[in-house]
């Protein structure tokens, strides 16, 4: 909710409260000296609970970056633990994907803890954990403690209470929000489904809609509830997209739930608790692809709504603003990387399987590695959210697969007519993007499947020989 409707930089608060909870259950007091550094973590990293490593991987599980604490491991070191620089991502007992915005402080805390226990003289570092005398703590146990602490802070701790006490500090408002919702409501039905309870939602939305200079956009005195046709709190996503929970009505005066299951039609001004995506469709009279669902959680929002309901999806990626800035500001690095790839292919262009010549590509490989590292460092210590050099990350592949639209903010919809047809750019497969139509000779009568003697583009640099191209 917070990341969709505003920039909500309270990672530092969540980090501090999680550390305090770990200390309260017996972790060393020195942890209280940790200070959150937002330049280190990025979303989509995988934590290996066996070796305590943070891994940046691609869609297939190939390791792009490996860090033990704040020590970035080189290729030979990585291969000692992962012989093929590859992991089985479906081994969820061992590998945990840190995909959400709320995982960012957790990611940094895991790195801090591994770094602390690896380098502190009181502890003996082991391959799968650390020892304090006769006591052994595995990285798996440490990870579970962190997971439990994060859940405690969010569900039982004081995170929301402290946030509400100082909303002006943690919430950056956008005066265009009420304007966009008003325009959306003129042409369609707008619903809100949040995992937050009513009291927290009410306080947050009051700030978003009613603070600011008198007369400015968004300072009209209409209730925030009037911007929505349907409001659901306590949604419990991703369960919401499956069996859901009992639909109940909220007493907006007390914030308490009324007894019994709500079975009536959609009523203006009523706030509901629980429910499911099926109930949303029934109340709004909508079917799957009639709905554009906006969320910031790649799994709990986008993947589940897409796979279970067939809803259209809009993923909010706040980091995209910085990603685009670096992408344009440092475009020369990516262009150099492309040039190096072309030059590498040129070395093999006139060779085939009968050739004994082995071009020396070591200098090009070193330069590719250097340029890739320089590109990554422009984004932060863990590099770009979407790529490492020319290779896309796991997170990027999930965005491409499950999000129909994505942007840094859904406020961007304000700049498009609601009749606008969003169409994805035509994506070519490698054999389509590297071979020109006019240059492929398959014979006058034979089909490409029938002929065994195909000749390809003479000037193409995407594969070595002039026969039988292999596409990656």
Coordinates of C-alpha atoms in Angstrom, one line a residue:
X1 CA 0.0 0.0 0.0
X2 CA 2.6 2.5 1.1
X3 CA 4.9 1.9 -1.9
X4 CA 2.1 2.1 -4.4
X5 CA 0.6 5.4 -3.2
X6 CA 3.7 7.2 -2.1
X7 CA 7.4 7.0 -1.7
X8 CA 7.7 5.4 1.7
X9 CA 11.4 5.5 2.9
X10 CA 11.0 3.8 6.2
X11 CA 13.5 1.0 5.6
X12 CA 15.8 2.5 8.2
X13 CA 13.1 2.4 10.9
X14 CA 12.2 -1.3 10.1
X15 CA 15.9 -2.1 10.1
X16 CA 16.5 -0.6 13.5
X17 CA 13.4 -2.2 15.1
X18 CA 14.5 -5.6 13.7
X19 CA 18.0 -5.3 15.1
X20 CA 16.5 -4.3 18.5
X21 CA 14.4 -7.4 18.5
X22 CA 17.3 -9.6 17.7
X23 CA 19.3 -8.1 20.6
X24 CA 16.3 -8.7 22.9
X25 CA 16.4 -12.4 22.1
X26 CA 20.1 -12.8 22.8
X27 CA 22.1 -11.5 19.9
X28 CA 25.2 -9.4 20.7
X29 CA 24.7 -5.8 21.8
X30 CA 27.2 -4.7 19.2
X31 CA 24.4 -5.1 16.6
X32 CA 22.9 -1.9 17.9
X33 CA 25.7 -0.1 16.2
X34 CA 24.5 -1.2 12.7
X35 CA 23.3 1.7 10.5
X36 CA 21.2 1.0 7.5
X37 CA 22.9 1.7 4.2
X38 CA 20.3 1.8 1.3
X39 CA 23.1 1.8 -1.3
X40 CA 23.9 -1.9 -0.6
X41 CA 20.7 -4.0 -1.1
X42 CA 18.7 -4.5 -4.2
X43 CA 15.6 -6.5 -4.6
X44 CA 15.6 -10.0 -6.2
X45 CA 18.7 -11.3 -4.4
X46 CA 18.7 -14.9 -3.2
X47 CA 19.9 -15.8 0.3
X48 CA 21.7 -19.2 0.5
X49 CA 20.9 -20.3 4.1
X50 CA 23.6 -23.0 3.9
X51 CA 26.6 -20.8 3.2
X52 CA 25.2 -17.5 4.3
X53 CA 25.7 -15.9 0.8
X54 CA 23.7 -13.3 -1.0
X55 CA 23.4 -14.3 -4.6
X56 CA 22.3 -12.3 -7.6
X57 CA 21.1 -14.7 -10.3
X58 CA 19.4 -14.8 -13.7
X59 CA 16.1 -16.4 -14.6
X60 CA 17.7 -19.8 -14.8
X61 CA 19.7 -19.8 -11.5
X62 CA 23.1 -18.8 -13.0
X63 CA 25.0 -16.8 -10.4
X64 CA 25.9 -13.3 -11.5
X65 CA 27.2 -11.9 -8.2
X66 CA 28.0 -13.7 -4.9
X67 CA 28.6 -11.9 -1.6
X68 CA 29.5 -13.3 1.8
X69 CA 28.6 -10.4 4.1
X70 CA 30.3 -7.4 2.4
X71 CA 33.0 -9.6 0.7
X72 CA 32.2 -9.9 -3.0
X73 CA 33.6 -13.3 -4.0
X74 CA 35.6 -13.7 -7.2
X75 CA 34.8 -16.4 -9.8
X76 CA 37.2 -19.1 -8.4
X77 CA 35.9 -18.6 -4.9
X78 CA 32.3 -18.8 -6.1
X79 CA 33.0 -22.0 -8.0
X80 CA 34.3 -23.7 -4.9
X81 CA 30.9 -23.5 -3.3
X82 CA 28.8 -23.6 -6.5
X83 CA 30.9 -25.7 -9.0
X84 CA 28.7 -24.7 -12.0
X85 CA 28.0 -21.1 -10.7
X86 CA 24.4 -22.3 -10.7
X87 CA 21.7 -22.9 -8.1
X88 CA 18.5 -24.9 -8.0
X89 CA 16.0 -22.1 -7.3
X90 CA 13.2 -24.5 -6.5
X91 CA 15.1 -25.7 -3.4
X92 CA 13.1 -23.3 -1.2
X93 CA 14.4 -25.0 2.0
X94 CA 17.8 -23.6 1.2
X95 CA 17.3 -20.6 -1.1
X96 CA 15.1 -17.7 -0.2
X97 CA 14.2 -15.0 -2.7
X98 CA 14.2 -11.4 -1.2
X99 CA 11.9 -10.0 -3.8
X100 CA 9.9 -7.3 -2.0
X101 CA 10.5 -3.7 -1.0
X102 CA 10.1 -4.7 2.6
X103 CA 12.9 -7.2 2.1
X104 CA 15.5 -4.4 1.5
X105 CA 16.4 -3.8 5.2
X106 CA 16.3 -7.6 5.8
X107 CA 18.8 -8.1 2.9
X108 CA 21.2 -5.5 4.4
X109 CA 20.8 -7.0 7.9
X110 CA 21.7 -10.5 6.7
X111 CA 24.9 -9.1 5.1
X112 CA 25.7 -7.2 8.4
X113 CA 25.2 -10.3 10.5
X114 CA 27.3 -12.5 8.2
X115 CA 30.0 -9.9 8.1
X116 CA 30.0 -9.4 11.9
X117 CA 30.1 -13.1 12.8
X118 CA 32.8 -13.8 10.2
X119 CA 35.1 -11.0 11.4
X120 CA 34.5 -10.8 15.1
X121 CA 37.3 -12.4 17.1
X122 CA 34.9 -13.9 19.6
X123 CA 33.5 -16.2 17.0
X124 CA 35.0 -19.0 14.9
X125 CA 33.8 -18.9 11.3
X126 CA 32.8 -22.2 9.7
X127 CA 31.6 -23.0 6.2
X128 CA 27.9 -23.2 7.2
X129 CA 27.9 -21.0 10.3
X130 CA 30.0 -19.9 13.2
X131 CA 31.0 -21.1 16.7
X132 CA 31.2 -19.4 20.1
X133 CA 33.0 -22.0 22.2
X134 CA 30.9 -25.1 22.3
X135 CA 27.9 -23.3 20.7
X136 CA 27.3 -23.5 17.0
X137 CA 24.9 -21.2 15.1
X138 CA 24.2 -22.2 11.5
X139 CA 23.5 -19.6 8.9
X140 CA 20.1 -21.3 8.4
X141 CA 19.2 -20.7 12.1
X142 CA 20.5 -17.1 11.9
X143 CA 18.3 -16.6 8.8
X144 CA 15.3 -18.0 10.5
X145 CA 15.8 -15.7 13.5
X146 CA 16.0 -12.7 11.1
X147 CA 12.8 -13.8 9.3
X148 CA 11.0 -14.2 12.6
X149 CA 12.2 -10.9 13.8
X150 CA 11.0 -9.1 10.6
X151 CA 7.6 -10.7 10.9
X152 CA 7.4 -9.8 14.6
X153 CA 8.2 -6.1 13.8
X154 CA 5.6 -5.9 11.1
X155 CA 2.8 -7.8 12.8
X156 CA 3.4 -7.5 16.5
X157 CA 6.0 -4.8 17.0
X158 CA 5.7 -1.0 16.9
X159 CA 6.6 -0.4 13.3
X160 CA 3.1 0.9 12.2
X161 CA 2.7 2.7 15.5
X162 CA 5.9 4.6 15.1
X163 CA 5.0 5.3 11.5
X164 CA 1.6 6.7 12.4
X165 CA 3.2 8.9 15.1
X166 CA 5.4 10.6 12.5
X167 CA 3.7 10.1 9.1
X168 CA 5.1 13.4 7.8
X169 CA 8.6 12.0 8.2
X170 CA 8.0 8.6 6.5
X171 CA 5.5 9.5 3.8
X172 CA 6.2 11.7 0.8
X173 CA 2.8 12.8 -0.6
X174 CA 1.9 13.3 -4.2
X175 CA -0.7 16.1 -4.7
X176 CA -1.7 14.5 -8.0
X177 CA -3.1 11.3 -6.4
X178 CA -6.6 12.6 -5.6
X179 CA -6.8 14.1 -9.2
X180 CA -5.9 10.7 -10.8
X181 CA -8.3 8.7 -8.7
X182 CA -11.1 11.2 -9.4
X183 CA -10.5 10.9 -13.1
X184 CA -10.4 7.1 -12.9
X185 CA -13.6 7.0 -11.0
X186 CA -15.4 9.1 -13.6
X187 CA -14.8 6.4 -16.3
X188 CA -14.4 3.1 -14.3
X189 CA -14.8 1.5 -10.9
X190 CA -11.9 1.9 -8.5
X191 CA -11.2 -0.5 -5.7
X192 CA -8.7 -0.7 -2.9
X193 CA -7.4 -4.0 -1.4
X194 CA -4.8 -3.7 1.3
X195 CA -3.4 -6.0 4.0
X196 CA -3.4 -3.2 6.5
X197 CA -6.2 -2.8 9.1
X198 CA -8.8 -0.1 8.9
X199 CA -7.3 2.2 11.5
X200 CA -3.9 2.3 9.9
X201 CA -5.4 2.7 6.4
X202 CA -7.7 5.5 7.6
X203 CA -4.8 7.5 9.2
X204 CA -2.6 7.1 6.2
X205 CA -5.2 8.0 3.6
X206 CA -6.3 11.0 5.6
X207 CA -2.7 12.4 5.3
X208 CA -2.4 11.6 1.6
X209 CA -5.7 13.3 0.8
X210 CA -6.2 16.1 3.3
X211 CA -2.8 17.7 4.1
X212 CA -1.1 20.5 2.2
X213 CA -1.7 24.2 1.5
X214 CA -5.3 25.2 1.4
X215 CA -6.7 25.2 -2.1
X216 CA -3.9 23.0 -3.6
X217 CA -4.7 19.8 -5.5
X218 CA -5.9 17.1 -3.2
X219 CA -7.0 19.3 -0.3
X220 CA -10.7 19.1 -1.0
X221 CA -12.6 18.0 2.1
X222 CA -14.4 15.0 0.6
X223 CA -13.7 11.8 2.6
X224 CA -10.9 9.7 1.2
X225 CA -13.3 6.8 1.0
X226 CA -15.3 8.6 -1.7
X227 CA -12.4 8.1 -4.2
X228 CA -13.2 4.3 -4.2
X229 CA -16.1 2.2 -5.2
X230 CA -15.0 -0.7 -3.1
X231 CA -12.6 -0.8 -0.1
X232 CA -11.2 -4.0 1.4
X233 CA -8.8 -4.0 4.4
X234 CA -7.2 -7.0 6.1
X235 CA -7.1 -8.6 2.6
X236 CA -4.4 -11.1 3.5
X237 CA -2.8 -11.2 0.1
X238 CA -1.7 -13.6 -1.5
X239 CA -4.4 -15.7 0.2
X240 CA -6.8 -13.1 -1.1
X241 CA -6.3 -14.4 -4.7
X242 CA -7.1 -17.9 -3.7
X243 CA -9.6 -19.1 -1.2
X244 CA -9.6 -15.7 0.5
X245 CA -11.2 -15.0 3.9
X246 CA -14.6 -14.2 5.3
X247 CA -16.0 -10.9 4.1
X248 CA -17.0 -8.7 7.0
X249 CA -18.1 -5.1 7.4
X250 CA -16.0 -2.6 9.3
X251 CA -17.6 -0.1 11.7
X252 CA -15.7 3.0 10.6
X253 CA -16.5 4.8 13.8
X254 CA -14.8 2.3 16.1
X255 CA -12.6 0.5 13.6
X256 CA -14.0 -2.8 14.8
X257 CA -15.5 -5.6 12.7
X258 CA -19.2 -6.2 12.7
X259 CA -20.3 -9.7 13.5
X260 CA -21.4 -12.1 10.7
X261 CA -20.5 -12.5 7.1
X262 CA -21.4 -9.7 4.7
X263 CA -23.7 -11.2 2.0
X264 CA -25.3 -8.1 0.5
X265 CA -24.6 -6.1 -2.7
X266 CA -21.9 -3.4 -3.1
X267 CA -22.8 -0.4 -1.1
X268 CA -21.3 3.1 -1.4
X269 CA -19.2 4.2 1.6
X270 CA -19.0 0.8 3.3
X271 CA -15.5 -0.5 4.2
X272 CA -15.1 -4.3 4.1
X273 CA -12.6 -6.6 5.8
X274 CA -11.2 -9.8 4.2
X275 CA -12.8 -11.2 1.2
X276 CA -11.2 -12.5 -2.0
X277 CA -10.5 -11.7 -5.6
X278 CA -13.6 -13.6 -6.6
X279 CA -15.7 -11.5 -4.3
X280 CA -14.2 -8.3 -5.9
X281 CA -15.3 -9.5 -9.3
X282 CA -18.8 -10.3 -8.1
X283 CA -19.3 -7.0 -6.3
X284 CA -18.0 -4.9 -9.1
X285 CA -19.6 -7.0 -11.9
X286 CA -16.2 -7.5 -13.6
X287 CA -14.3 -10.3 -15.2
X288 CA -10.6 -11.1 -15.2
X289 CA -9.2 -9.0 -18.0
X290 CA -11.7 -6.2 -17.2
X291 CA -9.5 -5.4 -14.1
X292 CA -6.2 -3.6 -14.1
X293 CA -4.6 -4.4 -10.8
X294 CA -1.8 -2.2 -9.4
X295 CA 0.6 -3.6 -6.9
X296 CA 4.2 -3.4 -5.7
X297 CA 4.7 -7.1 -4.7
X298 CA 5.9 -9.2 -7.6
X299 CA 4.6 -12.4 -6.0
X300 CA 1.8 -11.4 -3.6
X301 CA 0.2 -8.9 -6.0
X302 CA 1.3 -9.4 -9.6
X303 CA 2.0 -13.1 -10.1
X304 CA -0.9 -14.4 -8.1
X305 CA -3.5 -12.0 -9.6
X306 CA -2.2 -12.9 -13.1
X307 CA -2.1 -16.7 -12.7
X308 CA -5.2 -17.2 -10.6
X309 CA -7.5 -14.5 -12.0
X310 CA -6.1 -13.5 -15.3
X311 CA -6.2 -9.8 -14.2
X312 CA -4.2 -7.2 -16.1
X313 CA -1.3 -6.2 -13.9
X314 CA 0.6 -3.0 -13.3
X315 CA 3.8 -3.3 -11.2
X316 CA 5.0 -0.3 -9.3
X317 CA 8.8 -0.3 -9.2
X318 CA 10.0 2.8 -7.3
X319 CA 13.6 2.0 -8.1
X320 CA 12.9 2.5 -11.7
X321 CA 13.5 6.3 -11.5
X322 CA 17.1 5.8 -10.5
X323 CA 17.5 2.9 -12.9
X324 CA 16.5 5.1 -15.8
X325 CA 18.7 7.9 -14.7
X326 CA 21.8 5.6 -14.6
X327 CA 20.7 4.0 -17.9
X328 CA 20.7 7.3 -19.7
X329 CA 23.6 8.9 -17.9
X330 CA 25.9 5.9 -18.4
X331 CA 24.6 4.8 -21.8
X332 CA 28.2 4.8 -23.2
X333 CA 29.1 1.9 -21.0
X334 CA 26.3 -0.3 -22.3
X335 CA 27.1 0.8 -25.9
X336 CA 30.8 -0.2 -25.3
X337 CA 29.6 -3.6 -24.0
X338 CA 27.6 -4.1 -27.1
X339 CA 30.6 -3.2 -29.2
X340 CA 32.7 -5.7 -27.4
X341 CA 30.2 -8.4 -28.0
X342 CA 30.2 -7.6 -31.7
X343 CA 34.0 -7.5 -31.8
X344 CA 34.2 -10.9 -30.1
X345 CA 31.8 -12.4 -32.7
X346 CA 33.9 -10.9 -35.5
X347 CA 37.0 -12.9 -34.4
X348 CA 35.1 -16.1 -35.1
X349 CA 33.1 -15.0 -38.2
X350 CA 35.3 -16.8 -40.8
X351 CA 35.9 -19.9 -38.7
X352 CA 34.0 -23.2 -38.7
X353 CA 34.3 -26.7 -37.3
X354 CA 37.3 -27.5 -39.5
X355 CA 39.4 -24.6 -38.1
X356 CA 42.2 -25.2 -35.7
X357 CA 42.7 -21.5 -35.0
X358 CA 41.8 -20.3 -31.5
X359 CA 41.5 -16.6 -31.3
X360 CA 42.9 -14.9 -28.2
X361 CA 39.9 -13.4 -26.5
X362 CA 41.4 -12.9 -23.1
X363 CA 41.8 -9.2 -23.4
X364 CA 38.2 -8.8 -24.6
X365 CA 36.9 -10.9 -21.8
X366 CA 38.8 -8.8 -19.2
X367 CA 37.4 -5.6 -20.8
X368 CA 33.8 -7.0 -20.7
X369 CA 34.3 -7.9 -17.1
X370 CA 35.6 -4.4 -16.3
X371 CA 32.8 -2.6 -18.1
X372 CA 30.2 -4.8 -16.5
X373 CA 31.6 -4.0 -13.1
X374 CA 31.7 -0.3 -13.8
X375 CA 28.0 -0.4 -15.0
X376 CA 27.0 -2.3 -11.8
X377 CA 28.7 0.1 -9.5
X378 CA 26.7 3.0 -11.1
X379 CA 23.5 1.5 -9.6
X380 CA 24.8 0.5 -6.2
X381 CA 27.0 -2.1 -4.5
X382 CA 24.8 -4.9 -5.7
X383 CA 24.3 -3.4 -9.2
X384 CA 21.2 -2.9 -11.2
X385 CA 17.8 -4.4 -10.2
X386 CA 17.3 -5.6 -13.7
X387 CA 20.7 -6.7 -15.1
X388 CA 24.4 -7.5 -14.6
X389 CA 26.1 -6.3 -17.7
X390 CA 24.1 -7.6 -20.6
X391 CA 22.5 -10.4 -18.6
X392 CA 19.0 -9.9 -17.1
X393 CA 18.4 -10.7 -13.5
X394 CA 15.7 -13.1 -12.0
X395 CA 13.7 -10.0 -11.0
X396 CA 13.8 -8.6 -14.5
X397 CA 12.6 -11.9 -16.0
X398 CA 9.7 -12.0 -13.5
X399 CA 8.7 -8.4 -14.4
X400 CA 8.7 -9.3 -18.1
X401 CA 6.7 -12.5 -17.6
X402 CA 4.0 -11.3 -15.2
X403 CA 3.6 -7.5 -15.4
X404 CA 1.5 -6.1 -18.3
X405 CA 2.7 -2.6 -17.3
X406 CA 5.3 -1.3 -14.9
X407 CA 6.5 2.1 -13.9
X408 CA 8.1 4.0 -11.0
X409 CA 4.7 5.3 -10.0
X410 CA 1.1 4.6 -11.0
X411 CA 0.6 8.3 -11.0
X412 CA 2.1 8.1 -14.5
X413 CA -1.4 7.0 -15.7
X414 CA -2.4 10.7 -15.3
X415 CA -0.5 11.5 -18.5
X416 CA -2.4 9.0 -20.7
X417 CA -6.0 9.0 -21.9
X418 CA -7.9 6.2 -20.4
X419 CA -8.7 4.9 -23.9
X420 CA -5.0 4.5 -24.6
X421 CA -4.0 1.1 -25.9
X422 CA -0.7 0.0 -24.3
X423 CA 1.1 -2.4 -26.7
X424 CA 4.4 -4.0 -25.9
X425 CA 7.3 -3.4 -28.2
X426 CA 7.8 -6.1 -30.8
X427 CA 10.2 -8.6 -29.2
X428 CA 12.3 -10.5 -31.7
X429 CA 13.9 -13.9 -31.1
X430 CA 17.6 -14.1 -31.6
X431 CA 17.3 -15.7 -35.1
X432 CA 14.9 -12.9 -36.1
X433 CA 17.0 -10.0 -34.7
X434 CA 20.3 -11.1 -36.2
X435 CA 19.4 -12.3 -39.7
X436 CA 17.9 -10.0 -42.3
X437 CA 15.0 -11.3 -44.3
X438 CA 16.6 -10.4 -47.7
X439 CA 19.9 -12.1 -47.0
X440 CA 18.6 -15.6 -46.2
X441 CA 18.7 -17.9 -49.2
X442 CA 16.7 -21.1 -48.8
X443 CA 16.3 -21.9 -52.5
X444 CA 13.5 -21.1 -54.8
X445 CA 11.4 -24.2 -54.0
X446 CA 12.6 -25.6 -50.8
X447 CA 11.3 -24.6 -47.4
X448 CA 13.7 -23.7 -44.6
X449 CA 12.8 -27.0 -42.9
X450 CA 13.6 -29.0 -46.0
X451 CA 16.9 -27.5 -47.0
X452 CA 20.1 -28.7 -45.3
X453 CA 22.4 -26.2 -47.1
X454 CA 21.4 -22.8 -45.8
X455 CA 23.4 -19.8 -46.2
X456 CA 23.0 -16.8 -43.8
X457 CA 23.9 -13.2 -43.7
X458 CA 27.5 -12.7 -44.9
X459 CA 27.9 -9.6 -42.8
X460 CA 26.3 -10.8 -39.6
X461 CA 28.6 -10.8 -36.6
X462 CA 26.3 -12.8 -34.3
X463 CA 27.7 -16.2 -35.1
X464 CA 31.1 -17.4 -36.4
X465 CA 30.5 -19.2 -39.7
X466 CA 28.4 -18.6 -42.8
X467 CA 26.5 -21.9 -42.4
X468 CA 24.3 -23.3 -39.6
X469 CA 24.0 -20.4 -37.1
X470 CA 23.6 -21.2 -33.5
X471 CA 21.5 -18.6 -31.6
X472 CA 21.8 -17.9 -27.9

